[in-house]
């Protein structure tokens, strides 16, 4: 949106509520979110003082950080906010001296895969049966059971 200039991205303060309703758009099980959320950094995007999107960054090692979750409020999707946040994350991790940024998604999550590839993320590895082993219920996406995770990597 032309309004990306009106979006402020900041780290969530420790005394603020974790934005679960947004996080659940990207990751449908609270128990899966809770596996990474407490040792990750949570960033929120605000417009007119309202949180409209979030991303979660986990430090993997000295060279690598990973986006564990990214979600844009439905009312603001397809206006460039997600792309803006992915570029924001890449810029921030570069500034901090990391060499690469990872992001994982379902092997059948075509919209997300396209978006990440368009922004310079390259397929890096496949984690077999990730969505079977880490989620209590079977997940369907685009009419197909979600099984494997594709992890993409961007050199920043
Ligand atoms: N105006 C119109 N369209 C635009 C635009 C603009 N100013 N800027 C970008 N777009 C297009 C992009 O080119 C892209 O097109 P494509 O689908 O053909 O590739 C599309 O809008 C989406 O990009 P963008 O608007 O940047 O993404 P988004 O803000 O919708 O965020 C997600 C993407 C995936 C984070 C968002 O859809 C979401 O929260 N989904 C639910 C949670 C989820 O699946 N998270 C990821 C888990 S892996």
mmCIF file of C-alpha atoms and ligand atoms in Angstrom:
data_model
loop_
_atom_site.group_PDB
_atom_site.id
_atom_site.type_symbol
_atom_site.label_atom_id
_atom_site.label_comp_id
_atom_site.label_asym_id
_atom_site.label_seq_id
_atom_site.Cartn_x
_atom_site.Cartn_y
_atom_site.Cartn_z
ATOM 1 C CA UNK A 1 0.000 0.000 0.000
ATOM 2 C CA UNK A 2 1.224 3.496 -0.545
ATOM 3 C CA UNK A 3 0.576 3.590 3.162
ATOM 4 C CA UNK A 4 3.650 1.482 3.947
ATOM 5 C CA UNK A 5 5.285 4.786 4.806
ATOM 6 C CA UNK A 6 2.675 5.102 7.563
ATOM 7 C CA UNK A 7 3.625 1.750 9.037
ATOM 8 C CA UNK A 8 5.851 1.634 12.071
ATOM 9 C CA UNK A 9 7.697 -1.616 12.776
ATOM 10 C CA UNK A 10 8.922 -2.165 16.314
ATOM 11 C CA UNK A 11 9.807 -4.968 18.676
ATOM 12 C CA UNK A 12 7.018 -6.014 21.019
ATOM 13 C CA UNK A 13 7.668 -4.900 24.606
ATOM 14 C CA UNK A 14 7.955 -7.607 27.258
ATOM 15 C CA UNK A 15 4.795 -6.456 29.062
ATOM 16 C CA UNK A 16 2.663 -6.486 25.903
ATOM 17 C CA UNK A 17 0.364 -9.332 24.927
ATOM 18 C CA UNK A 18 1.730 -11.837 22.421
ATOM 19 C CA UNK A 19 -0.340 -11.246 19.230
ATOM 20 C CA UNK A 20 -1.724 -14.804 19.062
ATOM 21 C CA UNK A 21 -4.723 -13.970 16.837
ATOM 22 C CA UNK A 22 -2.308 -12.820 14.105
ATOM 23 C CA UNK A 23 0.231 -15.585 14.740
ATOM 24 C CA UNK A 24 -2.532 -18.171 14.414
ATOM 25 C CA UNK A 25 -3.205 -17.007 10.844
ATOM 26 C CA UNK A 26 0.209 -18.363 9.915
ATOM 27 C CA UNK A 27 0.506 -21.268 12.300
ATOM 28 C CA UNK A 28 -2.729 -22.906 13.253
ATOM 29 C CA UNK A 29 -1.736 -24.596 16.499
ATOM 30 C CA UNK A 30 -0.971 -22.641 19.640
ATOM 31 C CA UNK A 31 1.267 -25.473 20.839
ATOM 32 C CA UNK A 32 3.388 -25.157 17.686
ATOM 33 C CA UNK A 33 3.695 -21.384 18.217
ATOM 34 C CA UNK A 34 4.674 -21.900 21.836
ATOM 35 C CA UNK A 35 7.616 -24.059 20.749
ATOM 36 C CA UNK A 36 9.416 -20.993 19.339
ATOM 37 C CA UNK A 37 7.738 -17.858 20.621
ATOM 38 C CA UNK A 38 9.432 -17.673 24.023
ATOM 39 C CA UNK A 39 12.970 -17.744 22.625
ATOM 40 C CA UNK A 40 12.304 -15.471 19.661
ATOM 41 C CA UNK A 41 11.986 -11.748 19.023
ATOM 42 C CA UNK A 42 8.488 -10.552 18.128
ATOM 43 C CA UNK A 43 8.110 -7.584 15.780
ATOM 44 C CA UNK A 44 4.830 -5.811 15.142
ATOM 45 C CA UNK A 45 3.754 -3.434 12.401
ATOM 46 C CA UNK A 46 1.447 -0.632 13.493
ATOM 47 C CA UNK A 47 -0.718 1.669 11.478
ATOM 48 C CA UNK A 48 -2.628 4.414 13.261
ATOM 49 C CA UNK A 49 -1.534 2.824 16.559
ATOM 50 C CA UNK A 50 -3.163 -0.476 15.672
ATOM 51 C CA UNK A 51 -1.148 -3.664 15.194
ATOM 52 C CA UNK A 52 -1.861 -4.956 11.677
ATOM 53 C CA UNK A 53 0.943 -7.469 11.167
ATOM 54 C CA UNK A 54 3.690 -9.332 12.932
ATOM 55 C CA UNK A 55 6.789 -11.381 12.344
ATOM 56 C CA UNK A 56 8.798 -13.552 14.678
ATOM 57 C CA UNK A 57 12.560 -13.823 14.401
ATOM 58 C CA UNK A 58 14.606 -16.577 15.978
ATOM 59 C CA UNK A 59 18.386 -16.463 16.116
ATOM 60 C CA UNK A 60 19.721 -19.829 14.951
ATOM 61 C CA UNK A 61 23.499 -19.263 15.124
ATOM 62 C CA UNK A 62 26.098 -16.517 14.587
ATOM 63 C CA UNK A 63 25.354 -16.397 10.868
ATOM 64 C CA UNK A 64 21.707 -17.291 10.629
ATOM 65 C CA UNK A 65 18.325 -16.012 11.758
ATOM 66 C CA UNK A 66 14.934 -17.474 10.868
ATOM 67 C CA UNK A 67 11.486 -15.975 10.455
ATOM 68 C CA UNK A 68 9.336 -18.450 12.402
ATOM 69 C CA UNK A 69 6.039 -16.694 11.728
ATOM 70 C CA UNK A 70 4.798 -13.823 9.582
ATOM 71 C CA UNK A 71 1.190 -12.728 9.411
ATOM 72 C CA UNK A 72 -0.772 -9.760 8.126
ATOM 73 C CA UNK A 73 -4.295 -8.958 9.342
ATOM 74 C CA UNK A 74 -6.696 -10.205 6.642
ATOM 75 C CA UNK A 75 -7.997 -6.675 6.003
ATOM 76 C CA UNK A 76 -4.480 -5.542 5.055
ATOM 77 C CA UNK A 77 -3.264 -8.505 2.989
ATOM 78 C CA UNK A 78 -2.212 -8.117 -0.665
ATOM 79 C CA UNK A 79 -1.179 -4.524 -0.229
ATOM 80 C CA UNK A 80 2.543 -5.032 0.155
ATOM 81 C CA UNK A 81 2.714 -5.205 3.953
ATOM 82 C CA UNK A 82 4.085 -8.770 4.022
ATOM 83 C CA UNK A 83 6.762 -7.921 1.430
ATOM 84 C CA UNK A 84 7.633 -4.797 3.394
ATOM 85 C CA UNK A 85 8.102 -6.847 6.573
ATOM 86 C CA UNK A 86 10.224 -9.488 4.838
ATOM 87 C CA UNK A 87 12.498 -6.722 3.520
ATOM 88 C CA UNK A 88 12.524 -5.140 6.973
ATOM 89 C CA UNK A 89 13.584 -8.428 8.554
ATOM 90 C CA UNK A 90 16.323 -8.972 5.952
ATOM 91 C CA UNK A 91 17.634 -5.443 6.494
ATOM 92 C CA UNK A 92 17.654 -5.778 10.274
ATOM 93 C CA UNK A 93 19.468 -9.103 10.340
ATOM 94 C CA UNK A 94 22.050 -7.806 7.857
ATOM 95 C CA UNK A 95 22.661 -4.763 10.084
ATOM 96 C CA UNK A 96 23.259 -7.124 12.994
ATOM 97 C CA UNK A 97 25.902 -9.062 11.077
ATOM 98 C CA UNK A 98 24.006 -12.224 10.164
ATOM 99 C CA UNK A 99 24.683 -13.720 6.756
ATOM 100 C CA UNK A 100 21.395 -15.379 5.996
ATOM 101 C CA UNK A 101 17.716 -15.372 6.764
ATOM 102 C CA UNK A 102 15.580 -18.519 6.654
ATOM 103 C CA UNK A 103 11.837 -18.926 6.327
ATOM 104 C CA UNK A 104 9.828 -22.137 6.255
ATOM 105 C CA UNK A 105 6.449 -22.892 4.765
ATOM 106 C CA UNK A 106 4.341 -25.794 3.578
ATOM 107 C CA UNK A 107 5.421 -27.510 0.381
ATOM 108 C CA UNK A 108 1.910 -26.844 -0.897
ATOM 109 C CA UNK A 109 1.692 -23.220 0.272
ATOM 110 C CA UNK A 110 1.971 -21.844 -3.232
ATOM 111 C CA UNK A 111 1.107 -18.224 -2.489
ATOM 112 C CA UNK A 112 3.719 -17.982 0.271
ATOM 113 C CA UNK A 113 6.376 -19.854 -1.740
ATOM 114 C CA UNK A 114 5.860 -17.490 -4.693
ATOM 115 C CA UNK A 115 6.110 -14.446 -2.499
ATOM 116 C CA UNK A 116 9.294 -15.579 -0.779
ATOM 117 C CA UNK A 117 10.941 -16.613 -4.044
ATOM 118 C CA UNK A 118 9.994 -13.264 -5.600
ATOM 119 C CA UNK A 119 11.820 -11.558 -2.743
ATOM 120 C CA UNK A 120 15.036 -13.486 -3.301
ATOM 121 C CA UNK A 121 14.598 -16.469 -0.994
ATOM 122 C CA UNK A 122 15.914 -19.676 -2.544
ATOM 123 C CA UNK A 123 14.797 -23.230 -1.707
ATOM 124 C CA UNK A 124 17.288 -24.551 0.831
ATOM 125 C CA UNK A 125 15.996 -27.773 2.401
ATOM 126 C CA UNK A 126 12.925 -29.894 2.937
ATOM 127 C CA UNK A 127 11.931 -31.134 6.364
ATOM 128 C CA UNK A 128 9.998 -34.330 5.712
ATOM 129 C CA UNK A 129 6.704 -34.811 7.613
ATOM 130 C CA UNK A 130 7.190 -31.626 9.655
ATOM 131 C CA UNK A 131 3.482 -30.813 9.674
ATOM 132 C CA UNK A 132 2.521 -34.364 10.596
ATOM 133 C CA UNK A 133 4.955 -34.623 13.480
ATOM 134 C CA UNK A 134 4.500 -31.158 14.989
ATOM 135 C CA UNK A 135 0.755 -30.555 14.797
ATOM 136 C CA UNK A 136 -2.077 -32.275 16.641
ATOM 137 C CA UNK A 137 -4.476 -32.231 13.674
ATOM 138 C CA UNK A 138 -4.133 -32.975 9.991
ATOM 139 C CA UNK A 139 -3.698 -29.708 8.075
ATOM 140 C CA UNK A 140 -5.051 -29.227 4.586
ATOM 141 C CA UNK A 141 -3.901 -26.476 2.295
ATOM 142 C CA UNK A 142 -5.044 -25.887 -1.255
ATOM 143 C CA UNK A 143 -7.002 -29.136 -0.953
ATOM 144 C CA UNK A 144 -3.973 -31.281 -0.094
ATOM 145 C CA UNK A 145 -2.659 -32.600 3.198
ATOM 146 C CA UNK A 146 0.284 -30.558 4.385
ATOM 147 C CA UNK A 147 3.218 -32.828 5.187
ATOM 148 C CA UNK A 148 6.648 -31.417 4.376
ATOM 149 C CA UNK A 149 8.128 -28.025 5.185
ATOM 150 C CA UNK A 150 10.196 -26.187 2.602
ATOM 151 C CA UNK A 151 12.839 -23.972 4.169
ATOM 152 C CA UNK A 152 13.998 -21.103 1.972
ATOM 153 C CA UNK A 153 17.118 -19.056 2.508
ATOM 154 C CA UNK A 154 18.115 -15.534 1.559
ATOM 155 C CA UNK A 155 21.671 -14.235 1.730
ATOM 156 C CA UNK A 156 21.326 -10.795 3.233
HETATM 157 N N1 LIG B 1 -0.807 -3.408 -4.106
HETATM 158 C C1 LIG B 1 -1.342 -4.560 -4.575
HETATM 159 N N2 LIG B 1 -0.721 -5.758 -4.516
HETATM 160 C C2 LIG B 1 0.491 -5.781 -3.996
HETATM 161 C C3 LIG B 1 1.104 -4.616 -3.498
HETATM 162 C C4 LIG B 1 0.416 -3.385 -3.578
HETATM 163 N N3 LIG B 1 0.935 -2.233 -3.142
HETATM 164 N N4 LIG B 1 2.303 -4.955 -3.006
HETATM 165 C C5 LIG B 1 2.434 -6.279 -3.193
HETATM 166 N N5 LIG B 1 1.339 -6.769 -3.783
HETATM 167 C C6 LIG B 1 1.104 -8.156 -4.197
HETATM 168 C C7 LIG B 1 2.376 -8.917 -4.205
HETATM 169 O O1 LIG B 1 3.037 -8.737 -5.436
HETATM 170 C C8 LIG B 1 1.901 -10.298 -4.022
HETATM 171 O O2 LIG B 1 1.418 -10.794 -5.229
HETATM 172 P P1 LIG B 1 1.511 -12.322 -5.594
HETATM 173 O O3 LIG B 1 0.545 -13.021 -4.662
HETATM 174 O O4 LIG B 1 1.082 -12.372 -6.994
HETATM 175 O O5 LIG B 1 2.927 -12.719 -5.344
HETATM 176 C C9 LIG B 1 0.727 -10.160 -3.096
HETATM 177 O O6 LIG B 1 0.313 -8.811 -3.191
HETATM 178 C C10 LIG B 1 1.060 -10.472 -1.657
HETATM 179 O O7 LIG B 1 2.187 -9.722 -1.264
HETATM 180 P P2 LIG B 1 2.065 -8.778 -0.028
HETATM 181 O O8 LIG B 1 0.890 -7.888 -0.142
HETATM 182 O O9 LIG B 1 3.386 -8.166 0.186
HETATM 183 O O10 LIG B 1 1.837 -9.855 1.114
HETATM 184 P P3 LIG B 1 0.784 -9.772 2.333
HETATM 185 O O11 LIG B 1 0.846 -8.469 2.993
HETATM 186 O O12 LIG B 1 -0.525 -10.279 1.908
HETATM 187 O O13 LIG B 1 1.468 -10.832 3.303
HETATM 188 C C11 LIG B 1 1.348 -13.109 4.008
HETATM 189 C C12 LIG B 1 1.738 -12.156 2.874
HETATM 190 C C13 LIG B 1 1.652 -14.540 3.552
HETATM 191 C C14 LIG B 1 2.200 -12.790 5.240
HETATM 192 C C15 LIG B 1 -0.163 -12.894 4.289
HETATM 193 O O14 LIG B 1 -0.913 -13.293 3.173
HETATM 194 C C16 LIG B 1 -0.664 -13.644 5.522
HETATM 195 O O15 LIG B 1 -0.596 -13.151 6.632
HETATM 196 N N6 LIG B 1 -1.191 -14.864 5.287
HETATM 197 C C17 LIG B 1 -1.700 -15.671 6.382
HETATM 198 C C18 LIG B 1 -0.570 -16.165 7.244
HETATM 199 C C19 LIG B 1 0.473 -16.915 6.476
HETATM 200 O O16 LIG B 1 0.180 -17.728 5.632
HETATM 201 N N7 LIG B 1 1.747 -16.620 6.819
HETATM 202 C C20 LIG B 1 2.889 -17.263 6.233
HETATM 203 C C21 LIG B 1 3.104 -18.591 6.816
HETATM 204 S S1 LIG B 1 4.454 -19.417 6.007
#
